[in-house]
Amino acid sequence: MGQFGLGQAITRKEDARLITGRGRFTDDGPPPGCAHAVFLRSPHAHARIRSLDCTRALSMPGVLAILTGAELDAAGIGPLPCTTLYENRDGTPMAAPERPVLARERVRFVGDPVAAVIAETPHAARDAAETILVDYDPLAAIVDTGRALDPEAPQIWPEAPGNLALDWETGDAEAVDRRFAAAHRVLELTLVNNRIVVNPMETRACLAEYDPGTDRLTLTVGSQGVHGMQRILAEKVLRIPREKLRVVTRDVGGAFGMKIFVFPEYPVCLHAARILRRPVRWVAERTESFLADTHGRDHVTTVSIAVDADGRMTAIRASAIANLGAYLSQVGPFIPTECGAYMYTGVYRFEAAHYRVRCVFTNTAPVDAYRGAGRPEAAYAVERAVDFAARELGCDPIAFRRRNFVPPAAMPYRTALGYTYDSGDFPRLLDAALARADVAGFAGRRQAAAAAGRLLGLGVAYYIERCAGGSPEEARLELRPDGRLRLYIGTQNNGQGHETAYAQIVADRLGLPFADIEVVQGDTDLVASGRGTGGSRSIPIGGAAVLRAGERLVARARERAAEMLEAATTDIGFAEGSFFILGTDRRLSLVEVAAAAGGLEESDSFQPEAPTFPNGCHVCELSIDRATGVPRIERYTVVDDFGVVVNPALLAGQVHGGLAQGIGQALLERTVYDPESGQLLSGSLMDYVLPRADDLPAFDFDWVVIPCRTNPLGVKGAGEAGAIGAPPAVINAVVDALAGYGIHHVDMPATPHRLWRLLERVGALLA
Amino acid sequence: MRRRLRFVLGSEPRELGEVEPTLTVLEYLRRIEHRRGTKEGCAEGDCGACTVLVGRPVEGRMCYRAVNACILFLPMLDGCRLLTVEDLRAPDGSLHPVQRAMVEAHASQCGFCTPGFVMALYALYRERGVARETPIAEWLAGNLCRCTGYGPILEAAQRMHAVAQGADHLEAREAETVARLESWQDGETLAVGREGRMFFAPADIGSLARLLIEHPDATLIGGATDVGLWVTKQHRRPHPLIWTGRVAELTRVEDTGDGLSIGAAATYRDVLDRLAALYPDAGRVIRRIGSVQIRNLGTIGGNIANGSPIGDSPPLLIAAGARLRLRRGNRCREVPLESFFLDYGRQDRRPGEFVEAVVVSGPGPGTLFRAYKISKRFDQDISSVFAAFRIDLDGGRIASARLAYGGMAPVPKRAELAEAALVGRPWKRQTVEAAMAALERDFTPIDDWRASAGYRMTVARNLLMKCWLESSGEIRRRLDLAAEVADG
């Protein structure tokens, strides 16, 4: 293993530009003559549009065009598709109302775009937008997930009576019923998985350009993969041949699932560029980002667990209401169904499991993927319910988990919901985490905290998730005669460090200098295909494709080397970037071979036969101030199994970032829509609490390598894990801190206010 | 009048004749200078992605402050040096120690917030003395990152001094900058603008007074941390603007023997240590106003003069017994600070008049002074309720009491009935309880999205009790933490 090989914590290629301010994000450098788009958005959560009058706005100085739903319809643009539609459990199709690019007739959430003004300057566009007259007839709104199905709730879509979009299930209900009937105890818990505003630091933005000569459009946009964006925008929304749209993604300032999707602003800007024959740029203000990005989570779930007389969990049943927002987002219905549904057995030997979810419409921003996408919801429900069950049964939650774990000897293990875990050693990771967290010393620390007026709690969560399954990824390697290698791949870096990680894989296997490897992503003209980044798939699938392409390149070069060395191919060895005749010192470097061949080029793809199942144990020690209710994380320990590790520093970065988001969800981030007016009350960084530097503890992170058996690199996806494990670990710690006062559950976010009220209610407040 | 704006960008001088008065430094950098390393994350001074350094010569050396470029107007750079992330690399292309520390600690992921963190850390790097005293998390309260979880950035902050070897390339060539900026220091009023929209920056108090008489409807700005948001959030373009930041007399903080005279253009940063020396609690709450970047811009005078009912400085200074010095032309008058606030949005400031200074005396031997900022979070938040109390004890009796509140009325206001319930009585629980009851008649707070009326009243009462409990030793611990009132 070389200095830049696999497993080395080398510093990032990306940093050379990002640290010096030379990164190039979507809005860094609009072309000359660029026009500016501003969107007029609904101020109402729910209203009929009686009329829309742009006359005055059109006469304002600097205005170039105003687009409304009517213009887009006339141009044959839209609607925005949902690509993941399901059948209800009774076999009928789900409600799938169309989502227009710009609202017509009705608006359904605060921030719903109604019109776009394109003008010479952003100021001119904004001034004009203010003069558009929209006559709204406000209607009653429903924003609350838990009440969307109530018979008296305001109705949003005629296609979806009772606001029910989809009633979906998986698992064996009868088998579960039988075990519940035979159970020694049944424990049931209802919990809220709070809505999250994604808030990447770079808001969404796009630049649309049109070349009349070739009748070709180019969209520069912060995405998680240009090919999906190209396919949907061209074929489904603009209805033009795919090759007539080039999509480019440069540096992306954070995405977290949300930047996968086609949003209304993109086709509007493209159409505007086409009719104006000018570049058109749009950048979301932070408040627009709050209002009109897709949000994450927002489930209310009831989980029941059947336990036999020996304290073994036999069956689990979960029933969720999942908020999809006002419209079906691109993969909105996928998140609470197939994306997370099959994880409701966790790391335990449930004999039977059943999960049902009712997806509902509300007058809120559409909900879609956010770091983890469905799996955090499952892990939170399972790990809270298991912890709750243990406590109700009077068992130690750690011992209870251990007793119910799928044992390592059972691997590969097929779960009651049909997944096969290829590998995993849960007891080993649990022990490692408990040792690192010094759980043995917890009782003493709890006593010391009590003396200082703080309630100390210990929370353990053992998450497992599914990632990096499904679609293939292709990698193309171009080794030029001068020895420089270019890797073309259709995943998309959003901060994970792909350029570094892929270059490491190439450097390791091809023996080329790390500095000579360039990674090319984010341009449909340069990269032939790709499925993008999401679901922690880039290294497990993309990395495997890189590895395979590298192997092909070496095989091709070996043949050339054999000719050049006048030996049989089978007598040619390859190591550290050079071919040699076995048993001799005659050698040729890969670069020499490439030079002689005038360059070498190979590509290959990898499609996993199964997803990977990263898993790990989180231990959170948290104290609550008995006078103020303020929680503080005192220690946080994670031991993960991500299989083989490519770059420990990048890995730690992914875990830390995920933890920050998971802890943010558990303690700080609260998205509030006013229940009456449907206004987003937490609509700025002043009102919505993103974790700051002093909100987070130092993390103790370690890993155990249990190689994945279904992936040639042996890696398991790592991008989402922290955000999946943290919420249950933190809330389990909160509940443990309060358990002495008969508190069994606290919903997220466990803010000081919420905790203070609880302390007050149970008489635990320190006066 | 000088019709050209002069500043140094990196190491290049800039002279601009035509300038939109409310053009932000961020927009100027990105759109006109094509320096796109500085980012917009929120356009309201919350996220810090736009952090840049503004330096001025002070006693022959450059003094740099990290500020938010997103709400800073370009003409406010007059006579300054602006440093952005693009300036940090050495001429040979090598990374600055701050940047090296960031790389080595893996402190960047998506890279969008990174330039802002680099510049915030560079400010800390240049203020090595401050670095030892200020917790790094406090220093970085004005910078948000969604990717890293902050640990690696804090590590970079620790590491950068170890990476450093002597003066960096910017420090090494600083004499040149100092000389240039000093040579630019003139007594002329800067007057720049565009299409009749003007920005004035007088250099002395007489010129300021004359300008205000000529332009009584001008918007007077100190740090523009509020007016900046009118521009970026409400899309207003106020003009003419008159900026106080160059007026030498107004930027001073002077010792008066028994207290301080704080020039209206002195920033929170300028005042913090000196006011904290008089009243430690004042330091404690000022440290929580905005962030480092905001405190480097925002002025005490601006916080008073804009008349917000939820500004933190007015109740703080009212309780301390401050007086406000106002000036119109050559005529000055002094009023008790509390009488400056007439009604919501209305102050006792006549056309052409401006706040010159706020004069505050120190505590006496029997003074008890407490200040409490109650907000949803510790840093970077607007108060739901702000309370400051000055209670002068004579033996066990209350000789005088000044209880000032923010967020309880349309203006910052003293609780006169509660004060009356205290004065002349012993400093005892029963007295305090009587004053708490009187508070109900002093105030009729309103419900808004920050807090309900009931919450405000409960907190206002309880803060008085808290003050007594702390002073009487019944609770030893200061409960520093912000209360969360989102559901309140």
PDB file of C-alpha atoms in Angstrom, chain A residues 322-489:
ATOM      1  CA  ALA A 322     -45.806  10.210   6.528  1.00  0.00           C
ATOM      2  CA  ASN A 323     -46.233  13.779   5.382  1.00  0.00           C
ATOM      3  CA  LEU A 324     -45.522  14.209   1.668  1.00  0.00           C
ATOM      4  CA  GLY A 325     -46.304  17.915   1.653  1.00  0.00           C
ATOM      5  CA  ALA A 326     -48.562  19.590  -0.874  1.00  0.00           C
ATOM      6  CA  TYR A 327     -47.290  17.768  -3.947  1.00  0.00           C
ATOM      7  CA  LEU A 328     -45.590  14.507  -4.770  1.00  0.00           C
ATOM      8  CA  SER A 329     -41.928  15.383  -5.054  1.00  0.00           C
ATOM      9  CA  GLN A 330     -39.692  13.463  -7.434  1.00  0.00           C
ATOM     10  CA  VAL A 331     -39.255  10.407  -5.227  1.00  0.00           C
ATOM     11  CA  GLY A 332     -41.397  11.593  -2.302  1.00  0.00           C
ATOM     12  CA  PRO A 333     -43.459   8.393  -1.938  1.00  0.00           C
ATOM     13  CA  PHE A 334     -40.315   6.215  -2.149  1.00  0.00           C
ATOM     14  CA  ILE A 335     -38.838   7.597   1.076  1.00  0.00           C
ATOM     15  CA  PRO A 336     -41.392   6.368   3.646  1.00  0.00           C
ATOM     16  CA  THR A 337     -42.056   3.178   1.676  1.00  0.00           C
ATOM     17  CA  GLU A 338     -39.393   1.145  -0.063  1.00  0.00           C
ATOM     18  CA  CYS A 339     -36.449   3.320   0.905  1.00  0.00           C
ATOM     19  CA  GLY A 340     -36.766   2.681   4.596  1.00  0.00           C
ATOM     20  CA  ALA A 341     -39.576   0.171   5.071  1.00  0.00           C
ATOM     21  CA  TYR A 342     -37.530  -3.002   5.036  1.00  0.00           C
ATOM     22  CA  MET A 343     -35.307  -1.787   7.857  1.00  0.00           C
ATOM     23  CA  TYR A 344     -38.005  -2.064  10.522  1.00  0.00           C
ATOM     24  CA  THR A 345     -36.420  -5.209  11.926  1.00  0.00           C
ATOM     25  CA  GLY A 346     -33.151  -3.477  12.796  1.00  0.00           C
ATOM     26  CA  VAL A 347     -30.374  -5.744  14.028  1.00  0.00           C
ATOM     27  CA  TYR A 348     -32.752  -8.105  15.796  1.00  0.00           C
ATOM     28  CA  ARG A 349     -34.081 -11.584  15.225  1.00  0.00           C
ATOM     29  CA  PHE A 350     -37.721 -10.760  14.740  1.00  0.00           C
ATOM     30  CA  GLU A 351     -39.614 -13.765  13.437  1.00  0.00           C
ATOM     31  CA  ALA A 352     -42.238 -11.568  11.878  1.00  0.00           C
ATOM     32  CA  ALA A 353     -42.624  -7.930  10.993  1.00  0.00           C
ATOM     33  CA  HIS A 354     -45.176  -5.666   9.426  1.00  0.00           C
ATOM     34  CA  TYR A 355     -44.978  -2.029   8.411  1.00  0.00           C
ATOM     35  CA  ARG A 356     -47.786   0.108   7.124  1.00  0.00           C
ATOM     36  CA  VAL A 357     -47.525   3.712   6.102  1.00  0.00           C
ATOM     37  CA  ARG A 358     -50.219   6.152   5.134  1.00  0.00           C
ATOM     38  CA  CYS A 359     -48.685   8.962   3.101  1.00  0.00           C
ATOM     39  CA  VAL A 360     -50.641  12.180   3.405  1.00  0.00           C
ATOM     40  CA  PHE A 361     -50.914  15.496   1.650  1.00  0.00           C
ATOM     41  CA  THR A 362     -50.689  18.696   3.694  1.00  0.00           C
ATOM     42  CA  ASN A 363     -50.293  22.401   2.902  1.00  0.00           C
ATOM     43  CA  THR A 364     -46.543  22.301   3.452  1.00  0.00           C
ATOM     44  CA  ALA A 365     -43.440  22.172   1.291  1.00  0.00           C
ATOM     45  CA  PRO A 366     -43.043  18.826  -0.498  1.00  0.00           C
ATOM     46  CA  VAL A 367     -41.090  16.255   1.499  1.00  0.00           C
ATOM     47  CA  ASP A 368     -38.413  14.098  -0.057  1.00  0.00           C
ATOM     48  CA  ALA A 369     -34.989  12.620   0.629  1.00  0.00           C
ATOM     49  CA  TYR A 370     -32.819  14.026   3.388  1.00  0.00           C
ATOM     50  CA  ARG A 371     -29.600  12.296   4.494  1.00  0.00           C
ATOM     51  CA  GLY A 372     -30.721   8.752   5.212  1.00  0.00           C
ATOM     52  CA  ALA A 373     -34.133   9.079   3.570  1.00  0.00           C
ATOM     53  CA  GLY A 374     -36.510   6.645   5.246  1.00  0.00           C
ATOM     54  CA  ARG A 375     -33.823   4.669   7.025  1.00  0.00           C
ATOM     55  CA  PRO A 376     -33.378   7.208   9.835  1.00  0.00           C
ATOM     56  CA  GLU A 377     -37.122   7.093  10.352  1.00  0.00           C
ATOM     57  CA  ALA A 378     -36.984   3.284  10.600  1.00  0.00           C
ATOM     58  CA  ALA A 379     -33.910   3.211  12.823  1.00  0.00           C
ATOM     59  CA  TYR A 380     -35.373   5.842  15.119  1.00  0.00           C
ATOM     60  CA  ALA A 381     -38.640   3.928  15.484  1.00  0.00           C
ATOM     61  CA  VAL A 382     -36.928   0.578  16.060  1.00  0.00           C
ATOM     62  CA  GLU A 383     -34.196   1.781  18.402  1.00  0.00           C
ATOM     63  CA  ARG A 384     -36.568   3.892  20.460  1.00  0.00           C
ATOM     64  CA  ALA A 385     -39.132   1.086  20.647  1.00  0.00           C
ATOM     65  CA  VAL A 386     -36.560  -1.524  21.642  1.00  0.00           C
ATOM     66  CA  ASP A 387     -35.178   0.775  24.322  1.00  0.00           C
ATOM     67  CA  PHE A 388     -38.697   1.526  25.516  1.00  0.00           C
ATOM     68  CA  ALA A 389     -39.599  -2.154  25.586  1.00  0.00           C
ATOM     69  CA  ALA A 390     -36.525  -3.028  27.613  1.00  0.00           C
ATOM     70  CA  ARG A 391     -37.304  -0.358  30.190  1.00  0.00           C
ATOM     71  CA  GLU A 392     -40.961  -1.342  30.426  1.00  0.00           C
ATOM     72  CA  LEU A 393     -39.902  -4.928  30.994  1.00  0.00           C
ATOM     73  CA  GLY A 394     -37.441  -3.864  33.630  1.00  0.00           C
ATOM     74  CA  CYS A 395     -34.467  -5.040  31.577  1.00  0.00           C
ATOM     75  CA  ASP A 396     -31.204  -3.271  30.957  1.00  0.00           C
ATOM     76  CA  PRO A 397     -31.564  -1.890  27.409  1.00  0.00           C
ATOM     77  CA  ILE A 398     -28.029  -2.986  26.540  1.00  0.00           C
ATOM     78  CA  ALA A 399     -28.542  -6.564  27.741  1.00  0.00           C
ATOM     79  CA  PHE A 400     -31.937  -6.638  26.056  1.00  0.00           C
ATOM     80  CA  ARG A 401     -30.396  -5.652  22.739  1.00  0.00           C
ATOM     81  CA  ARG A 402     -27.608  -8.185  23.105  1.00  0.00           C
ATOM     82  CA  ARG A 403     -30.104 -10.965  23.808  1.00  0.00           C
ATOM     83  CA  ASN A 404     -32.058 -10.144  20.676  1.00  0.00           C
ATOM     84  CA  PHE A 405     -29.221  -9.431  18.231  1.00  0.00           C
ATOM     85  CA  VAL A 406     -28.839 -11.394  15.040  1.00  0.00           C
ATOM     86  CA  PRO A 407     -25.685 -13.314  15.979  1.00  0.00           C
ATOM     87  CA  PRO A 408     -22.624 -13.091  13.708  1.00  0.00           C
ATOM     88  CA  ALA A 409     -22.815 -16.837  13.135  1.00  0.00           C
ATOM     89  CA  ALA A 410     -26.210 -16.363  11.487  1.00  0.00           C
ATOM     90  CA  MET A 411     -24.698 -14.255   8.673  1.00  0.00           C
ATOM     91  CA  PRO A 412     -25.743 -14.054   5.916  1.00  0.00           C
ATOM     92  CA  TYR A 413     -29.086 -13.522   7.602  1.00  0.00           C
ATOM     93  CA  ARG A 414     -32.424 -13.062   5.935  1.00  0.00           C
ATOM     94  CA  THR A 415     -34.668 -10.722   7.893  1.00  0.00           C
ATOM     95  CA  ALA A 416     -38.388 -11.014   8.396  1.00  0.00           C
ATOM     96  CA  LEU A 417     -38.823  -8.192   5.864  1.00  0.00           C
ATOM     97  CA  GLY A 418     -36.790  -9.963   3.227  1.00  0.00           C
ATOM     98  CA  TYR A 419     -33.347  -8.368   3.232  1.00  0.00           C
ATOM     99  CA  THR A 420     -30.228 -10.480   3.490  1.00  0.00           C
ATOM    100  CA  TYR A 421     -27.549  -8.999   5.732  1.00  0.00           C
ATOM    101  CA  ASP A 422     -24.322 -10.247   4.138  1.00  0.00           C
ATOM    102  CA  SER A 423     -22.119  -9.564   7.121  1.00  0.00           C
ATOM    103  CA  GLY A 424     -22.054  -7.971  10.537  1.00  0.00           C
ATOM    104  CA  ASP A 425     -20.870  -8.585  14.068  1.00  0.00           C
ATOM    105  CA  PHE A 426     -23.193  -6.596  16.269  1.00  0.00           C
ATOM    106  CA  PRO A 427     -22.041  -7.880  19.679  1.00  0.00           C
ATOM    107  CA  ARG A 428     -18.436  -7.081  18.833  1.00  0.00           C
ATOM    108  CA  LEU A 429     -19.228  -3.503  17.861  1.00  0.00           C
ATOM    109  CA  LEU A 430     -21.478  -3.054  20.868  1.00  0.00           C
ATOM    110  CA  ASP A 431     -18.694  -4.196  23.199  1.00  0.00           C
ATOM    111  CA  ALA A 432     -16.166  -1.974  21.471  1.00  0.00           C
ATOM    112  CA  ALA A 433     -18.444   1.049  21.768  1.00  0.00           C
ATOM    113  CA  LEU A 434     -19.289   0.395  25.418  1.00  0.00           C
ATOM    114  CA  ALA A 435     -15.608   0.079  26.242  1.00  0.00           C
ATOM    115  CA  ARG A 436     -14.646   3.276  24.428  1.00  0.00           C
ATOM    116  CA  ALA A 437     -17.500   5.126  26.071  1.00  0.00           C
ATOM    117  CA  ASP A 438     -16.376   3.900  29.504  1.00  0.00           C
ATOM    118  CA  VAL A 439     -19.873   2.768  30.276  1.00  0.00           C
ATOM    119  CA  ALA A 440     -18.421   1.027  33.313  1.00  0.00           C
ATOM    120  CA  GLY A 441     -17.728   4.437  34.816  1.00  0.00           C
ATOM    121  CA  PHE A 442     -21.144   5.850  33.999  1.00  0.00           C
ATOM    122  CA  ALA A 443     -22.733   5.274  37.413  1.00  0.00           C
ATOM    123  CA  GLY A 444     -20.031   7.334  39.072  1.00  0.00           C
ATOM    124  CA  ARG A 445     -20.384  10.120  36.568  1.00  0.00           C
ATOM    125  CA  ARG A 446     -24.137  10.110  37.013  1.00  0.00           C
ATOM    126  CA  GLN A 447     -23.705  10.569  40.753  1.00  0.00           C
ATOM    127  CA  ALA A 448     -21.291  13.432  40.277  1.00  0.00           C
ATOM    128  CA  ALA A 449     -23.659  15.095  37.820  1.00  0.00           C
ATOM    129  CA  ALA A 450     -26.590  14.716  40.224  1.00  0.00           C
ATOM    130  CA  ALA A 451     -24.612  16.513  42.889  1.00  0.00           C
ATOM    131  CA  ALA A 452     -24.182  19.385  40.431  1.00  0.00           C
ATOM    132  CA  GLY A 453     -27.892  19.571  39.634  1.00  0.00           C
ATOM    133  CA  ARG A 454     -27.701  17.702  36.368  1.00  0.00           C
ATOM    134  CA  LEU A 455     -29.465  14.524  35.353  1.00  0.00           C
ATOM    135  CA  LEU A 456     -27.103  12.309  33.402  1.00  0.00           C
ATOM    136  CA  GLY A 457     -28.436   9.745  30.945  1.00  0.00           C
ATOM    137  CA  LEU A 458     -26.828   7.026  28.875  1.00  0.00           C
ATOM    138  CA  GLY A 459     -28.329   6.283  25.501  1.00  0.00           C
ATOM    139  CA  VAL A 460     -27.354   3.410  23.269  1.00  0.00           C
ATOM    140  CA  ALA A 461     -28.595   2.862  19.747  1.00  0.00           C
ATOM    141  CA  TYR A 462     -27.553   0.151  17.334  1.00  0.00           C
ATOM    142  CA  TYR A 463     -28.511   1.197  13.833  1.00  0.00           C
ATOM    143  CA  ILE A 464     -28.315  -0.730  10.628  1.00  0.00           C
ATOM    144  CA  GLU A 465     -29.114   0.651   7.243  1.00  0.00           C
ATOM    145  CA  ARG A 466     -29.321  -0.404   3.657  1.00  0.00           C
ATOM    146  CA  CYS A 467     -27.429   1.472   1.022  1.00  0.00           C
ATOM    147  CA  ALA A 468     -25.618   1.253  -2.261  1.00  0.00           C
ATOM    148  CA  GLY A 469     -27.898  -1.271  -3.876  1.00  0.00           C
ATOM    149  CA  GLY A 470     -29.723  -1.141  -7.160  1.00  0.00           C
ATOM    150  CA  SER A 471     -28.596   0.782 -10.158  1.00  0.00           C
ATOM    151  CA  PRO A 472     -25.193   0.439 -11.790  1.00  0.00           C
ATOM    152  CA  GLU A 473     -22.452   3.002 -12.170  1.00  0.00           C
ATOM    153  CA  GLU A 474     -19.961   3.280 -14.972  1.00  0.00           C
ATOM    154  CA  ALA A 475     -16.389   4.546 -14.824  1.00  0.00           C
ATOM    155  CA  ARG A 476     -14.188   5.453 -17.773  1.00  0.00           C
ATOM    156  CA  LEU A 477     -10.439   5.803 -17.454  1.00  0.00           C
ATOM    157  CA  GLU A 478      -8.350   7.686 -19.952  1.00  0.00           C
ATOM    158  CA  LEU A 479      -4.604   7.293 -19.482  1.00  0.00           C
ATOM    159  CA  ARG A 480      -2.885   9.771 -21.705  1.00  0.00           C
ATOM    160  CA  PRO A 481       0.563   9.293 -23.224  1.00  0.00           C
ATOM    161  CA  ASP A 482       1.995  11.868 -20.817  1.00  0.00           C
ATOM    162  CA  GLY A 483       0.961   9.704 -17.897  1.00  0.00           C
ATOM    163  CA  ARG A 484      -1.925  11.796 -16.718  1.00  0.00           C
ATOM    164  CA  LEU A 485      -5.090   9.886 -16.019  1.00  0.00           C
ATOM    165  CA  ARG A 486      -8.617  11.140 -16.247  1.00  0.00           C
ATOM    166  CA  LEU A 487     -11.476   9.342 -14.580  1.00  0.00           C
ATOM    167  CA  TYR A 488     -14.962  10.062 -15.849  1.00  0.00           C
ATOM    168  CA  ILE A 489     -17.799   9.045 -13.566  1.00  0.00           C
TER     169      ILE A 489
END
